[in-house]
JSON list of C-alpha atoms in Angstrom, two decimals:
[
{"chain": "A", "resi": 10, "resn": "MET", "atom": "CA", "xyz": [0.00, 0.00, 0.00]},
{"chain": "A", "resi": 11, "resn": "HIS", "atom": "CA", "xyz": [1.45, 3.39, -0.97]},
{"chain": "A", "resi": 12, "resn": "SER", "atom": "CA", "xyz": [1.91, 6.04, 1.71]},
{"chain": "A", "resi": 13, "resn": "THR", "atom": "CA", "xyz": [-0.77, 8.28, 0.15]},
{"chain": "A", "resi": 14, "resn": "HIS", "atom": "CA", "xyz": [-3.29, 5.45, 0.47]},
{"chain": "A", "resi": 15, "resn": "ILE", "atom": "CA", "xyz": [-2.39, 5.04, 4.14]},
{"chain": "A", "resi": 16, "resn": "VAL", "atom": "CA", "xyz": [-2.90, 8.77, 4.77]},
{"chain": "A", "resi": 17, "resn": "TYR", "atom": "CA", "xyz": [-6.32, 8.66, 3.10]},
{"chain": "A", "resi": 18, "resn": "PHE", "atom": "CA", "xyz": [-7.20, 5.54, 5.08]},
{"chain": "A", "resi": 19, "resn": "VAL", "atom": "CA", "xyz": [-6.29, 7.17, 8.42]},
{"chain": "A", "resi": 20, "resn": "VAL", "atom": "CA", "xyz": [-8.09, 10.41, 7.49]},
{"chain": "A", "resi": 21, "resn": "GLY", "atom": "CA", "xyz": [-11.10, 8.35, 6.46]},
{"chain": "A", "resi": 22, "resn": "LEU", "atom": "CA", "xyz": [-11.12, 6.55, 9.79]},
{"chain": "A", "resi": 23, "resn": "THR", "atom": "CA", "xyz": [-10.88, 9.81, 11.70]},
{"chain": "A", "resi": 24, "resn": "LEU", "atom": "CA", "xyz": [-13.59, 11.49, 9.65]},
{"chain": "A", "resi": 25, "resn": "GLY", "atom": "CA", "xyz": [-15.73, 8.38, 9.93]},
{"chain": "A", "resi": 26, "resn": "GLY", "atom": "CA", "xyz": [-15.96, 8.86, 13.69]},
{"chain": "A", "resi": 27, "resn": "LEU", "atom": "CA", "xyz": [-13.35, 6.35, 14.79]},
{"chain": "A", "resi": 28, "resn": "TRP", "atom": "CA", "xyz": [-10.43, 7.62, 16.83]},
{"chain": "A", "resi": 29, "resn": "VAL", "atom": "CA", "xyz": [-6.96, 6.49, 15.86]},
{"chain": "A", "resi": 30, "resn": "GLN", "atom": "CA", "xyz": [-4.36, 6.56, 18.63]},
{"chain": "A", "resi": 31, "resn": "ALA", "atom": "CA", "xyz": [-0.64, 6.46, 18.00]},
{"chain": "A", "resi": 32, "resn": "GLU", "atom": "CA", "xyz": [1.60, 4.07, 19.89]},
{"chain": "A", "resi": 33, "resn": "VAL", "atom": "CA", "xyz": [2.47, 5.60, 23.26]},
{"chain": "A", "resi": 34, "resn": "GLN", "atom": "CA", "xyz": [6.14, 6.22, 24.14]},
{"chain": "A", "resi": 35, "resn": "LYS", "atom": "CA", "xyz": [6.95, 4.63, 27.48]},
{"chain": "A", "resi": 36, "resn": "PRO", "atom": "CA", "xyz": [9.63, 6.37, 29.56]},
{"chain": "A", "resi": 37, "resn": "ILE", "atom": "CA", "xyz": [8.26, 4.99, 32.87]},
{"chain": "A", "resi": 38, "resn": "THR", "atom": "CA", "xyz": [9.32, 1.44, 33.74]},
{"chain": "A", "resi": 39, "resn": "GLU", "atom": "CA", "xyz": [6.75, -1.08, 34.85]},
{"chain": "A", "resi": 40, "resn": "GLN", "atom": "CA", "xyz": [8.31, -1.19, 38.34]},
{"chain": "A", "resi": 41, "resn": "CYS", "atom": "CA", "xyz": [8.07, 2.58, 38.58]},
{"chain": "A", "resi": 42, "resn": "LEU", "atom": "CA", "xyz": [4.37, 2.40, 37.70]},
{"chain": "A", "resi": 43, "resn": "VAL", "atom": "CA", "xyz": [3.90, -0.18, 40.45]},
{"chain": "A", "resi": 44, "resn": "CYS", "atom": "CA", "xyz": [5.58, 2.10, 43.01]},
{"chain": "A", "resi": 45, "resn": "MET", "atom": "CA", "xyz": [3.52, 5.11, 41.90]},
{"chain": "A", "resi": 46, "resn": "CYS", "atom": "CA", "xyz": [0.38, 3.02, 42.26]},
{"chain": "A", "resi": 47, "resn": "GLU", "atom": "CA", "xyz": [1.45, 1.79, 45.72]},
{"chain": "A", "resi": 48, "resn": "ALA", "atom": "CA", "xyz": [2.19, 5.29, 46.98]},
{"chain": "A", "resi": 49, "resn": "LEU", "atom": "CA", "xyz": [-0.93, 6.88, 45.50]},
{"chain": "A", "resi": 50, "resn": "SER", "atom": "CA", "xyz": [-3.66, 4.35, 46.19]},
{"chain": "A", "resi": 51, "resn": "GLY", "atom": "CA", "xyz": [-2.15, 1.16, 47.57]},
{"chain": "A", "resi": 52, "resn": "CYS", "atom": "CA", "xyz": [-3.12, -0.13, 44.11]},
{"chain": "A", "resi": 53, "resn": "ASN", "atom": "CA", "xyz": [-6.70, -0.27, 45.40]},
{"chain": "A", "resi": 54, "resn": "ALA", "atom": "CA", "xyz": [-8.94, -0.39, 42.34]},
{"chain": "A", "resi": 55, "resn": "THR", "atom": "CA", "xyz": [-12.18, -0.24, 44.34]},
{"chain": "A", "resi": 56, "resn": "ALA", "atom": "CA", "xyz": [-11.99, 3.51, 45.08]},
{"chain": "A", "resi": 57, "resn": "VAL", "atom": "CA", "xyz": [-12.97, 4.82, 41.64]},
{"chain": "A", "resi": 58, "resn": "CYS", "atom": "CA", "xyz": [-12.46, 8.60, 42.11]},
{"chain": "A", "resi": 59, "resn": "VAL", "atom": "CA", "xyz": [-11.30, 10.54, 45.17]},
{"chain": "A", "resi": 60, "resn": "ASN", "atom": "CA", "xyz": [-11.50, 14.35, 45.07]},
{"chain": "A", "resi": 61, "resn": "GLY", "atom": "CA", "xyz": [-11.37, 14.40, 41.26]},
{"chain": "A", "resi": 62, "resn": "ALA", "atom": "CA", "xyz": [-8.41, 11.99, 41.01]},
{"chain": "A", "resi": 63, "resn": "CYS", "atom": "CA", "xyz": [-9.37, 8.64, 39.56]},
{"chain": "A", "resi": 64, "resn": "GLY", "atom": "CA", "xyz": [-8.09, 5.09, 39.34]},
{"chain": "A", "resi": 65, "resn": "ILE", "atom": "CA", "xyz": [-5.11, 3.36, 40.89]},
{"chain": "A", "resi": 66, "resn": "PHE", "atom": "CA", "xyz": [-2.83, 6.16, 39.69]},
{"chain": "A", "resi": 67, "resn": "ARG", "atom": "CA", "xyz": [-5.17, 8.96, 40.85]},
{"chain": "A", "resi": 68, "resn": "ILE", "atom": "CA", "xyz": [-5.15, 10.69, 37.48]},
{"chain": "A", "resi": 69, "resn": "THR", "atom": "CA", "xyz": [-6.81, 14.09, 37.25]},
{"chain": "A", "resi": 70, "resn": "TRP", "atom": "CA", "xyz": [-8.89, 15.48, 34.40]},
{"chain": "A", "resi": 71, "resn": "ASP", "atom": "CA", "xyz": [-6.14, 18.01, 33.59]},
{"chain": "A", "resi": 72, "resn": "GLN", "atom": "CA", "xyz": [-3.48, 15.27, 33.38]},
{"chain": "A", "resi": 73, "resn": "TRP", "atom": "CA", "xyz": [-5.72, 13.21, 31.13]},
{"chain": "A", "resi": 74, "resn": "VAL", "atom": "CA", "xyz": [-6.35, 16.18, 28.81]},
{"chain": "A", "resi": 75, "resn": "ASP", "atom": "CA", "xyz": [-2.63, 17.13, 28.77]},
{"chain": "A", "resi": 76, "resn": "SER", "atom": "CA", "xyz": [-1.80, 13.52, 27.87]},
{"chain": "A", "resi": 77, "resn": "GLY", "atom": "CA", "xyz": [-3.98, 13.55, 24.79]},
{"chain": "A", "resi": 78, "resn": "ARG", "atom": "CA", "xyz": [-7.32, 12.24, 26.11]},
{"chain": "A", "resi": 79, "resn": "LEU", "atom": "CA", "xyz": [-6.44, 8.56, 25.70]},
{"chain": "A", "resi": 80, "resn": "THR", "atom": "CA", "xyz": [-9.39, 6.19, 25.76]},
{"chain": "A", "resi": 81, "resn": "ILE", "atom": "CA", "xyz": [-10.19, 2.55, 26.32]},
{"chain": "A", "resi": 82, "resn": "PRO", "atom": "CA", "xyz": [-10.87, 0.60, 23.10]},
{"chain": "A", "resi": 83, "resn": "GLY", "atom": "CA", "xyz": [-14.16, 1.60, 21.48]},
{"chain": "A", "resi": 84, "resn": "ASP", "atom": "CA", "xyz": [-14.54, 4.81, 23.52]},
{"chain": "A", "resi": 85, "resn": "SER", "atom": "CA", "xyz": [-14.40, 8.34, 22.15]},
{"chain": "A", "resi": 86, "resn": "PRO", "atom": "CA", "xyz": [-12.46, 11.10, 23.95]},
{"chain": "A", "resi": 87, "resn": "LEU", "atom": "CA", "xyz": [-15.56, 13.27, 23.60]},
{"chain": "A", "resi": 88, "resn": "THR", "atom": "CA", "xyz": [-17.96, 11.28, 25.77]},
{"chain": "A", "resi": 89, "resn": "ASP", "atom": "CA", "xyz": [-18.71, 12.38, 29.34]},
{"chain": "A", "resi": 90, "resn": "SER", "atom": "CA", "xyz": [-17.42, 9.10, 30.73]},
{"chain": "A", "resi": 91, "resn": "SER", "atom": "CA", "xyz": [-14.23, 8.76, 28.68]},
{"chain": "A", "resi": 92, "resn": "PHE", "atom": "CA", "xyz": [-11.99, 10.32, 31.37]},
{"chain": "A", "resi": 93, "resn": "THR", "atom": "CA", "xyz": [-13.22, 8.09, 34.21]},
{"chain": "A", "resi": 94, "resn": "ASN", "atom": "CA", "xyz": [-13.29, 5.04, 31.91]},
{"chain": "A", "resi": 95, "resn": "CYS", "atom": "CA", "xyz": [-9.62, 5.57, 31.05]},
{"chain": "A", "resi": 96, "resn": "ALA", "atom": "CA", "xyz": [-8.43, 6.58, 34.53]},
{"chain": "A", "resi": 97, "resn": "ASN", "atom": "CA", "xyz": [-10.09, 3.50, 36.04]},
{"chain": "A", "resi": 98, "resn": "ASP", "atom": "CA", "xyz": [-8.61, 1.14, 33.45]},
{"chain": "A", "resi": 99, "resn": "PRO", "atom": "CA", "xyz": [-5.04, 0.26, 34.56]},
{"chain": "A", "resi": 100, "resn": "TYR", "atom": "CA", "xyz": [-3.69, 0.02, 30.99]},
{"chain": "A", "resi": 101, "resn": "CYS", "atom": "CA", "xyz": [-5.25, 3.25, 29.73]},
{"chain": "A", "resi": 102, "resn": "ALA", "atom": "CA", "xyz": [-4.23, 5.02, 32.94]},
{"chain": "A", "resi": 103, "resn": "ALA", "atom": "CA", "xyz": [-0.63, 3.77, 32.64]},
{"chain": "A", "resi": 104, "resn": "ASP", "atom": "CA", "xyz": [-0.49, 4.92, 29.00]},
{"chain": "A", "resi": 105, "resn": "THR", "atom": "CA", "xyz": [-1.86, 8.30, 30.13]},
{"chain": "A", "resi": 106, "resn": "LEU", "atom": "CA", "xyz": [1.01, 8.63, 32.62]},
{"chain": "A", "resi": 107, "resn": "GLN", "atom": "CA", "xyz": [3.49, 7.59, 29.94]},
{"chain": "A", "resi": 108, "resn": "SER", "atom": "CA", "xyz": [2.21, 10.31, 27.60]},
{"chain": "A", "resi": 109, "resn": "TYR", "atom": "CA", "xyz": [2.25, 12.84, 30.44]},
{"chain": "A", "resi": 110, "resn": "MET", "atom": "CA", "xyz": [5.92, 12.09, 31.16]},
{"chain": "A", "resi": 111, "resn": "VAL", "atom": "CA", "xyz": [6.85, 12.28, 27.47]},
{"chain": "A", "resi": 112, "resn": "LYS", "atom": "CA", "xyz": [5.40, 15.79, 27.53]},
{"chain": "A", "resi": 113, "resn": "TYR", "atom": "CA", "xyz": [6.55, 16.96, 30.99]},
{"chain": "A", "resi": 114, "resn": "GLY", "atom": "CA", "xyz": [9.43, 14.65, 31.96]},
{"chain": "A", "resi": 115, "resn": "GLN", "atom": "CA", "xyz": [12.36, 16.49, 33.57]},
{"chain": "A", "resi": 116, "resn": "ASP", "atom": "CA", "xyz": [15.04, 16.17, 36.23]},
{"chain": "A", "resi": 117, "resn": "CYS", "atom": "CA", "xyz": [13.22, 17.31, 39.39]},
{"chain": "A", "resi": 118, "resn": "ASN", "atom": "CA", "xyz": [15.87, 16.44, 41.99]},
{"chain": "A", "resi": 119, "resn": "ASP", "atom": "CA", "xyz": [18.91, 17.83, 40.12]},
{"chain": "A", "resi": 120, "resn": "ASP", "atom": "CA", "xyz": [20.75, 14.50, 39.92]},
{"chain": "A", "resi": 121, "resn": "GLU", "atom": "CA", "xyz": [21.32, 15.05, 36.18]},
{"chain": "A", "resi": 122, "resn": "LYS", "atom": "CA", "xyz": [19.06, 12.20, 35.07]},
{"chain": "A", "resi": 123, "resn": "GLU", "atom": "CA", "xyz": [15.37, 11.76, 34.42]},
{"chain": "A", "resi": 124, "resn": "ASP", "atom": "CA", "xyz": [14.13, 8.70, 36.26]},
{"chain": "A", "resi": 125, "resn": "CYS", "atom": "CA", "xyz": [11.36, 7.16, 38.32]},
{"chain": "A", "resi": 126, "resn": "TYR", "atom": "CA", "xyz": [11.87, 9.51, 41.25]},
{"chain": "A", "resi": 127, "resn": "ASP", "atom": "CA", "xyz": [11.31, 12.46, 38.92]},
{"chain": "A", "resi": 128, "resn": "TYR", "atom": "CA", "xyz": [8.21, 10.86, 37.38]},
{"chain": "A", "resi": 129, "resn": "GLY", "atom": "CA", "xyz": [6.75, 10.25, 40.83]},
{"chain": "A", "resi": 130, "resn": "ALA", "atom": "CA", "xyz": [7.33, 13.89, 41.76]},
{"chain": "A", "resi": 131, "resn": "ILE", "atom": "CA", "xyz": [5.90, 15.18, 38.48]},
{"chain": "A", "resi": 132, "resn": "HIS", "atom": "CA", "xyz": [2.78, 13.06, 38.75]},
{"chain": "A", "resi": 133, "resn": "TYR", "atom": "CA", "xyz": [2.06, 13.91, 42.38]},
{"chain": "A", "resi": 134, "resn": "MET", "atom": "CA", "xyz": [3.05, 17.58, 42.46]},
{"chain": "A", "resi": 135, "resn": "GLY", "atom": "CA", "xyz": [2.79, 18.64, 38.83]},
{"chain": "A", "resi": 136, "resn": "PRO", "atom": "CA", "xyz": [5.47, 19.44, 36.28]},
{"chain": "A", "resi": 137, "resn": "PHE", "atom": "CA", "xyz": [5.93, 23.02, 37.47]},
{"chain": "A", "resi": 138, "resn": "ASN", "atom": "CA", "xyz": [6.26, 22.16, 41.16]},
{"chain": "A", "resi": 139, "resn": "CYS", "atom": "CA", "xyz": [8.20, 18.89, 41.03]},
{"chain": "A", "resi": 140, "resn": "LYS", "atom": "CA", "xyz": [11.34, 20.32, 42.66]},
{"chain": "A", "resi": 141, "resn": "ALA", "atom": "CA", "xyz": [9.45, 20.98, 45.91]},
{"chain": "A", "resi": 142, "resn": "ASP", "atom": "CA", "xyz": [9.44, 18.44, 48.74]},
{"chain": "A", "resi": 143, "resn": "MET", "atom": "CA", "xyz": [7.00, 15.59, 48.26]},
{"chain": "A", "resi": 144, "resn": "PRO", "atom": "CA", "xyz": [4.48, 14.97, 51.07]},
{"chain": "A", "resi": 145, "resn": "TYR", "atom": "CA", "xyz": [6.05, 12.64, 53.64]},
{"chain": "A", "resi": 146, "resn": "THR", "atom": "CA", "xyz": [3.62, 9.72, 53.38]},
{"chain": "A", "resi": 147, "resn": "TYR", "atom": "CA", "xyz": [3.68, 9.60, 49.58]},
{"chain": "A", "resi": 148, "resn": "GLU", "atom": "CA", "xyz": [7.45, 9.97, 49.40]},
{"chain": "A", "resi": 149, "resn": "SER", "atom": "CA", "xyz": [8.18, 7.36, 52.07]},
{"chain": "A", "resi": 150, "resn": "ILE", "atom": "CA", "xyz": [5.94, 4.70, 50.47]},
{"chain": "A", "resi": 151, "resn": "PHE", "atom": "CA", "xyz": [7.26, 5.55, 47.00]},
{"chain": "A", "resi": 152, "resn": "LYS", "atom": "CA", "xyz": [10.95, 5.41, 48.02]},
{"chain": "A", "resi": 153, "resn": "ARG", "atom": "CA", "xyz": [10.49, 2.22, 50.05]},
{"chain": "A", "resi": 154, "resn": "CYS", "atom": "CA", "xyz": [8.89, 0.54, 47.06]},
{"chain": "A", "resi": 155, "resn": "LEU", "atom": "CA", "xyz": [11.75, 1.65, 44.80]},
{"chain": "A", "resi": 156, "resn": "ARG", "atom": "CA", "xyz": [14.38, 0.44, 47.30]},
{"chain": "A", "resi": 157, "resn": "ASN", "atom": "CA", "xyz": [12.66, -2.94, 47.62]},
{"chain": "A", "resi": 158, "resn": "ALA", "atom": "CA", "xyz": [12.47, -3.26, 43.83]},
{"chain": "A", "resi": 159, "resn": "MET", "atom": "CA", "xyz": [16.20, -2.47, 43.48]},
{"chain": "A", "resi": 160, "resn": "ARG", "atom": "CA", "xyz": [17.05, -4.97, 46.21]},
{"chain": "A", "resi": 161, "resn": "ASP", "atom": "CA", "xyz": [14.93, -7.64, 44.50]},
{"chain": "A", "resi": 162, "resn": "ASP", "atom": "CA", "xyz": [16.62, -6.88, 41.15]},
{"chain": "A", "resi": 163, "resn": "LYS", "atom": "CA", "xyz": [20.07, -7.34, 42.72]},
{"chain": "A", "resi": 164, "resn": "ARG", "atom": "CA", "xyz": [19.00, -10.68, 44.26]},
{"chain": "A", "resi": 165, "resn": "GLN", "atom": "CA", "xyz": [17.70, -11.93, 40.91]},
{"chain": "A", "resi": 166, "resn": "LYS", "atom": "CA", "xyz": [20.88, -10.92, 39.09]},
{"chain": "A", "resi": 167, "resn": "SER", "atom": "CA", "xyz": [23.14, -12.60, 41.66]},
{"chain": "A", "resi": 168, "resn": "SER", "atom": "CA", "xyz": [21.26, -15.90, 41.61]}
]
């Protein structure tokens, strides 16, 4: 299929009412997502939305919009329920965080690298306030989870 045919096909799908989503870049490791989930909600999927933050990652409407309004399969970003449907779906929510970090990822703790600690700070405190101190409870759970994951990685590599 020639590239012009592909362009017309994609435009046709978009104009036909179907939403085409590009593959999401993924700067956040799976272990980092687990630690964010632990620190934010204890990975408790039963509490749907708390004070406007939804799902196991406690994603806000603004984060979802900034991330490109990702949706679960078959949903449109224009429906009233598309935000909560995505935020409460672990895969859609994780992809939302990935997109958010592609857009806002930065070195928040001045260690000259962009890593999980920075992503945790950006998600919890926002991209323009990520250099501030994280709240104690969130930070302690988050850091403990990261330390445990690093320790487990070292054990696996040595065995």
